[in-house]
Amino acid sequence: MYIKRLAAAAAIVLAAVGGAQAKDWSKVRIGTEGAYPPFNSLTADGKLVGFDIDIANALCEEMKVECEFVTQDWDGMIPALQAGKFDAVIASMSITEERKQKVDFTNKYYNTPPAIAVPKDSKLKGTTDADLKGVMLGAQSSTTHSNYAEEKLPSADLKLYPTPDEYKLDIANGRIDAVIDDVVVLSDWLKTDDGACCKILGTLVPDPVINGEGAGIAIRKEDGDLKEMFNKAIAAIRANGKYQEINDKYFDFDVYGG
């Protein structure tokens, strides 16, 4: 009997300790890149703007939590999340099996295909590996798009860049022949003065293994309660029209995908 009482007392203590250690999600720190328009970018005065940012703010409002944004270079995004620099990543990060080994993901909040852009006077006719043989192809490093190029377009000469800004500068100045990225990112760039050099050569058929299941919110594996909060909020803004309002602010089609 004494042992049973001792075990029960220990269980109560452990439960109390566990409850005391439960995380307070009244404030959520969100990591983003700030260099991937129209999804996330920095204005001249340092303000974060874009689809990712508006979606993040809508989700935090739905969850009734305070959002704090932290900018982070893309290559170090997952290590910074794991190290506790922020609590979630909302930065157009594709949900892939490789990344799932390190972090957890919410359900997707958009899904758009990759594409290839070339100078307007390019002689290239297609987007197959044979079409791109010997072509100097630019891509942002550590992305699904660079992984796609390495796997599906091995005949191209792949050149990697830390951010899209660098590959855009190189193709505009004739230093590379083509670039690969999200079709929305490329299309948005082509509407600017800097993007007047180029055109979309074509979209690519996503490979689920490489390109993943769409863009989701990355969460540390131990923070399942935060993941659930985000999933409920994604479903809520999809249902109440807020998602559509943000979608229509940036795009003339549904980026959520099928």
Short mmCIF file of C-alpha atoms in Angstrom, two decimals:
data_model
loop_
_atom_site.label_atom_id
_atom_site.label_comp_id
_atom_site.label_asym_id
_atom_site.label_seq_id
_atom_site.Cartn_x
_atom_site.Cartn_y
_atom_site.Cartn_z
CA MET A 1 0.00 0.00 0.00
CA TYR A 2 2.84 2.34 0.93
CA ILE A 3 4.53 1.66 -2.41
CA LYS A 4 1.29 2.40 -4.29
CA ARG A 5 0.88 5.70 -2.42
CA LEU A 6 4.49 6.61 -3.12
CA ALA A 7 4.03 5.87 -6.83
CA ALA A 8 0.84 7.93 -6.93
CA ALA A 9 2.58 10.84 -5.20
CA ALA A 10 5.47 10.63 -7.63
CA ALA A 11 3.05 10.67 -10.58
CA ILE A 12 1.40 13.82 -9.20
CA VAL A 13 4.78 15.51 -8.81
CA LEU A 14 5.82 14.56 -12.33
CA ALA A 15 2.54 15.83 -13.73
CA ALA A 16 2.97 19.11 -11.91
CA VAL A 17 6.54 19.47 -13.17
CA GLY A 18 5.43 18.63 -16.70
CA GLY A 19 2.67 21.20 -16.49
CA ALA A 20 5.11 23.81 -15.19
CA GLN A 21 7.41 23.14 -18.15
CA ALA A 22 4.67 23.41 -20.78
CA LYS A 23 5.56 26.12 -23.26
CA ASP A 24 3.69 29.38 -23.29
CA TRP A 25 2.77 30.15 -26.90
CA SER A 26 1.38 33.63 -26.23
CA LYS A 27 4.36 34.84 -28.26
CA VAL A 28 5.72 32.97 -31.30
CA ARG A 29 9.01 33.86 -32.98
CA ILE A 30 8.86 33.29 -36.71
CA GLY A 31 11.93 32.84 -38.90
CA THR A 32 11.83 34.04 -42.49
CA GLU A 33 14.38 34.95 -45.15
CA GLY A 34 13.29 38.37 -46.39
CA ALA A 35 14.83 37.77 -49.83
CA TYR A 36 12.21 35.80 -51.77
CA PRO A 37 9.61 38.15 -53.29
CA PRO A 38 6.66 38.06 -53.59
CA PHE A 39 6.57 35.61 -50.68
CA ASN A 40 8.92 37.40 -48.30
CA SER A 41 11.18 40.42 -48.77
CA LEU A 42 12.49 43.52 -47.06
CA THR A 43 11.51 47.04 -48.08
CA ALA A 44 14.08 49.83 -48.31
CA ASP A 45 13.26 50.82 -44.72
CA GLY A 46 13.67 47.25 -43.44
CA LYS A 47 10.03 46.20 -43.21
CA LEU A 48 9.14 42.57 -43.95
CA VAL A 49 6.44 42.20 -46.59
CA GLY A 50 4.98 39.48 -48.79
CA PHE A 51 2.56 36.58 -48.94
CA ASP A 52 4.41 34.57 -46.26
CA ILE A 53 4.38 37.55 -43.93
CA ASP A 54 0.68 38.29 -44.40
CA ILE A 55 -0.18 34.62 -43.92
CA ALA A 56 1.94 34.48 -40.77
CA ASN A 57 0.22 37.54 -39.34
CA ALA A 58 -3.21 36.11 -40.17
CA LEU A 59 -2.34 32.81 -38.48
CA CYS A 60 -1.03 34.54 -35.37
CA GLU A 61 -4.19 36.66 -35.21
CA GLU A 62 -6.31 33.52 -35.54
CA MET A 63 -4.30 31.81 -32.77
CA LYS A 64 -4.46 34.99 -30.66
CA VAL A 65 -0.70 35.08 -30.19
CA GLU A 66 1.90 37.79 -30.71
CA CYS A 67 4.15 37.38 -33.76
CA GLU A 68 7.81 38.34 -33.71
CA PHE A 69 9.71 37.98 -36.99
CA VAL A 70 13.37 37.06 -37.18
CA THR A 71 15.27 37.26 -40.48
CA GLN A 72 17.65 34.42 -41.23
CA ASP A 73 19.80 33.45 -44.23
CA TRP A 74 18.21 30.53 -46.05
CA ASP A 75 21.12 28.10 -45.69
CA GLY A 76 21.01 28.34 -41.90
CA MET A 77 17.22 28.30 -41.49
CA ILE A 78 16.74 24.77 -40.12
CA PRO A 79 19.82 24.83 -37.84
CA ALA A 80 18.61 28.16 -36.41
CA LEU A 81 15.16 26.68 -35.75
CA GLN A 82 16.69 23.67 -34.04
CA ALA A 83 18.92 25.95 -31.95
CA GLY A 84 15.91 27.90 -30.69
CA LYS A 85 16.56 31.19 -32.50
CA PHE A 86 12.87 31.12 -33.43
CA ASP A 87 9.89 28.78 -32.98
CA ALA A 88 8.62 28.33 -36.55
CA VAL A 89 9.74 28.92 -40.12
CA ILE A 90 7.33 30.64 -42.51
CA ALA A 91 9.54 31.15 -45.53
CA SER A 92 8.11 29.16 -48.45
CA MET A 93 9.86 26.02 -47.20
CA SER A 94 8.79 22.94 -49.14
CA ILE A 95 7.73 19.89 -47.14
CA THR A 96 10.19 17.16 -48.15
CA GLU A 97 11.15 13.82 -46.66
CA GLU A 98 14.76 14.98 -46.27
CA ARG A 99 13.72 17.97 -44.18
CA LYS A 100 11.26 15.86 -42.19
CA GLN A 101 14.25 13.98 -40.80
CA LYS A 102 15.27 17.19 -39.01
CA VAL A 103 12.05 19.11 -38.34
CA ASP A 104 8.29 18.66 -38.37
CA PHE A 105 5.86 20.45 -40.69
CA THR A 106 2.33 21.73 -40.59
CA ASN A 107 -0.06 21.07 -43.43
CA LYS A 108 0.78 23.03 -46.59
CA TYR A 109 -0.29 26.63 -46.97
CA TYR A 110 0.49 26.87 -50.71
CA ASN A 111 1.79 24.73 -53.56
CA THR A 112 3.11 26.08 -56.88
CA PRO A 113 5.33 24.42 -59.53
CA PRO A 114 8.94 25.19 -60.51
CA ALA A 115 9.79 26.90 -63.78
CA ILE A 116 12.74 27.99 -65.89
CA ALA A 117 13.32 31.55 -67.08
CA VAL A 118 15.69 32.62 -69.85
CA PRO A 119 16.68 35.88 -71.58
CA LYS A 120 14.10 37.09 -74.08
CA ASP A 121 16.50 36.46 -76.98
CA SER A 122 17.35 32.92 -75.84
CA LYS A 123 17.37 30.20 -78.51
CA LEU A 124 16.37 27.53 -76.01
CA LYS A 125 13.14 25.76 -76.98
CA GLY A 126 12.35 23.44 -74.09
CA THR A 127 12.95 22.52 -70.46
CA THR A 128 14.07 18.89 -70.74
CA ASP A 129 17.53 17.71 -69.78
CA ALA A 130 18.38 17.33 -73.47
CA ASP A 131 17.18 20.88 -74.17
CA LEU A 132 19.40 22.26 -71.41
CA LYS A 133 22.57 20.32 -72.18
CA GLY A 134 25.59 22.57 -71.60
CA VAL A 135 23.40 25.47 -70.45
CA MET A 136 24.66 27.51 -67.48
CA LEU A 137 21.68 27.22 -65.11
CA GLY A 138 21.37 29.33 -61.96
CA ALA A 139 19.52 28.34 -58.78
CA GLN A 140 19.39 29.28 -55.13
CA SER A 141 21.41 26.80 -53.08
CA SER A 142 19.84 24.41 -50.56
CA THR A 143 16.42 24.61 -52.22
CA THR A 144 14.14 22.05 -53.82
CA HIS A 145 14.80 23.84 -57.10
CA SER A 146 18.57 23.30 -56.94
CA ASN A 147 17.91 19.68 -55.91
CA TYR A 148 15.57 19.29 -58.89
CA ALA A 149 18.21 20.64 -61.26
CA GLU A 150 20.88 18.32 -59.88
CA GLU A 151 18.61 15.29 -60.15
CA LYS A 152 16.53 15.96 -63.27
CA LEU A 153 18.75 18.27 -65.33
CA PRO A 154 22.26 16.81 -64.93
CA SER A 155 23.32 17.86 -68.43
CA ALA A 156 23.06 21.54 -67.47
CA ASP A 157 25.97 23.31 -65.77
CA LEU A 158 24.44 24.25 -62.43
CA LYS A 159 25.62 27.39 -60.64
CA LEU A 160 24.38 27.96 -57.09
CA TYR A 161 23.67 31.28 -55.39
CA PRO A 162 22.92 32.21 -51.75
CA THR A 163 19.79 34.21 -52.72
CA PRO A 164 17.71 34.76 -55.88
CA ASP A 165 19.01 38.33 -56.16
CA GLU A 166 22.43 37.07 -57.27
CA TYR A 167 21.17 34.75 -60.00
CA LYS A 168 18.81 37.46 -61.26
CA LEU A 169 21.75 39.85 -61.59
CA ASP A 170 23.84 37.27 -63.44
CA ILE A 171 21.18 36.31 -65.97
CA ALA A 172 20.32 39.98 -66.59
CA ASN A 173 23.99 40.62 -67.35
CA GLY A 174 24.44 37.57 -69.57
CA ARG A 175 26.66 35.59 -67.20
CA ILE A 176 24.31 32.59 -67.10
CA ASP A 177 21.82 31.21 -69.64
CA ALA A 178 18.81 30.26 -67.53
CA VAL A 179 17.47 30.09 -63.97
CA ILE A 180 15.18 27.70 -62.10
CA ASP A 181 12.84 28.71 -59.27
CA ASP A 182 9.19 28.79 -58.25
CA VAL A 183 7.02 29.96 -61.17
CA VAL A 184 5.43 32.64 -58.98
CA VAL A 185 8.80 34.04 -57.91
CA LEU A 186 10.02 34.17 -61.49
CA SER A 187 6.77 35.62 -62.83
CA ASP A 188 6.78 38.34 -60.19
CA TRP A 189 10.38 39.24 -61.04
CA LEU A 190 9.60 39.47 -64.77
CA LYS A 191 7.09 42.23 -64.03
CA THR A 192 9.85 44.46 -62.61
CA ASP A 193 12.35 46.63 -64.48
CA ASP A 194 15.15 44.25 -63.46
CA GLY A 195 13.22 41.30 -64.85
CA ALA A 196 12.49 42.93 -68.20
CA CYS A 197 15.46 40.98 -69.60
CA CYS A 198 13.78 37.65 -69.41
CA LYS A 199 10.79 35.39 -70.02
CA ILE A 200 9.40 32.09 -68.70
CA LEU A 201 10.67 29.24 -70.87
CA GLY A 202 8.25 26.80 -69.29
CA THR A 203 7.03 25.20 -66.07
CA LEU A 204 8.31 21.85 -64.84
CA VAL A 205 6.38 18.83 -63.61
CA PRO A 206 7.09 18.66 -59.86
CA ASP A 207 8.64 15.49 -58.48
CA PRO A 208 6.92 14.74 -55.15
CA VAL A 209 10.12 13.28 -53.71
CA ILE A 210 12.19 16.36 -54.61
CA ASN A 211 9.65 19.17 -54.58
CA GLY A 212 7.63 17.84 -51.69
CA GLU A 213 4.01 18.37 -50.73
CA GLY A 214 3.89 22.16 -50.96
CA ALA A 215 5.15 24.87 -48.64
CA GLY A 216 4.54 24.29 -44.95
CA ILE A 217 5.53 25.79 -41.61
CA ALA A 218 8.59 24.12 -40.10
CA ILE A 219 8.39 23.37 -36.37
CA ARG A 220 10.79 21.63 -33.98
CA LYS A 221 9.79 17.99 -33.54
CA GLU A 222 9.12 18.43 -29.83
CA ASP A 223 6.64 21.28 -30.38
CA GLY A 224 3.65 19.25 -31.53
CA ASP A 225 1.23 21.54 -29.71
CA LEU A 226 2.43 24.52 -31.77
CA LYS A 227 2.09 22.48 -34.96
CA GLU A 228 -1.51 21.68 -34.05
CA MET A 229 -2.23 25.34 -33.33
CA PHE A 230 -0.92 26.32 -36.75
CA ASN A 231 -2.84 23.54 -38.52
CA LYS A 232 -6.11 24.65 -36.94
CA ALA A 233 -5.36 28.26 -37.86
CA ILE A 234 -4.56 27.35 -41.50
CA ALA A 235 -7.88 25.54 -41.76
CA ALA A 236 -9.67 28.49 -40.15
CA ILE A 237 -8.32 31.19 -42.49
CA ARG A 238 -9.04 28.94 -45.46
CA ALA A 239 -12.65 28.64 -44.27
CA ASN A 240 -13.32 32.24 -43.21
CA GLY A 241 -12.06 33.92 -46.39
CA LYS A 242 -8.90 35.52 -44.96
CA TYR A 243 -6.64 33.23 -46.99
CA GLN A 244 -8.44 34.14 -50.22
CA GLU A 245 -8.15 37.83 -49.38
CA ILE A 246 -4.37 37.52 -48.98
CA ASN A 247 -4.10 35.28 -52.07
CA ASP A 248 -5.91 37.89 -54.21
CA LYS A 249 -3.65 40.67 -52.93
CA TYR A 250 -0.65 39.00 -54.60
CA PHE A 251 -1.91 36.61 -57.28
CA ASP A 252 -4.61 36.27 -59.93
CA PHE A 253 -4.86 32.51 -59.37
CA ASP A 254 -5.16 30.14 -56.40
CA VAL A 255 -1.68 29.35 -55.05
CA TYR A 256 -3.04 26.81 -52.55
CA GLY A 257 -3.01 24.14 -55.26
CA GLY A 258 -4.80 20.85 -55.43
#
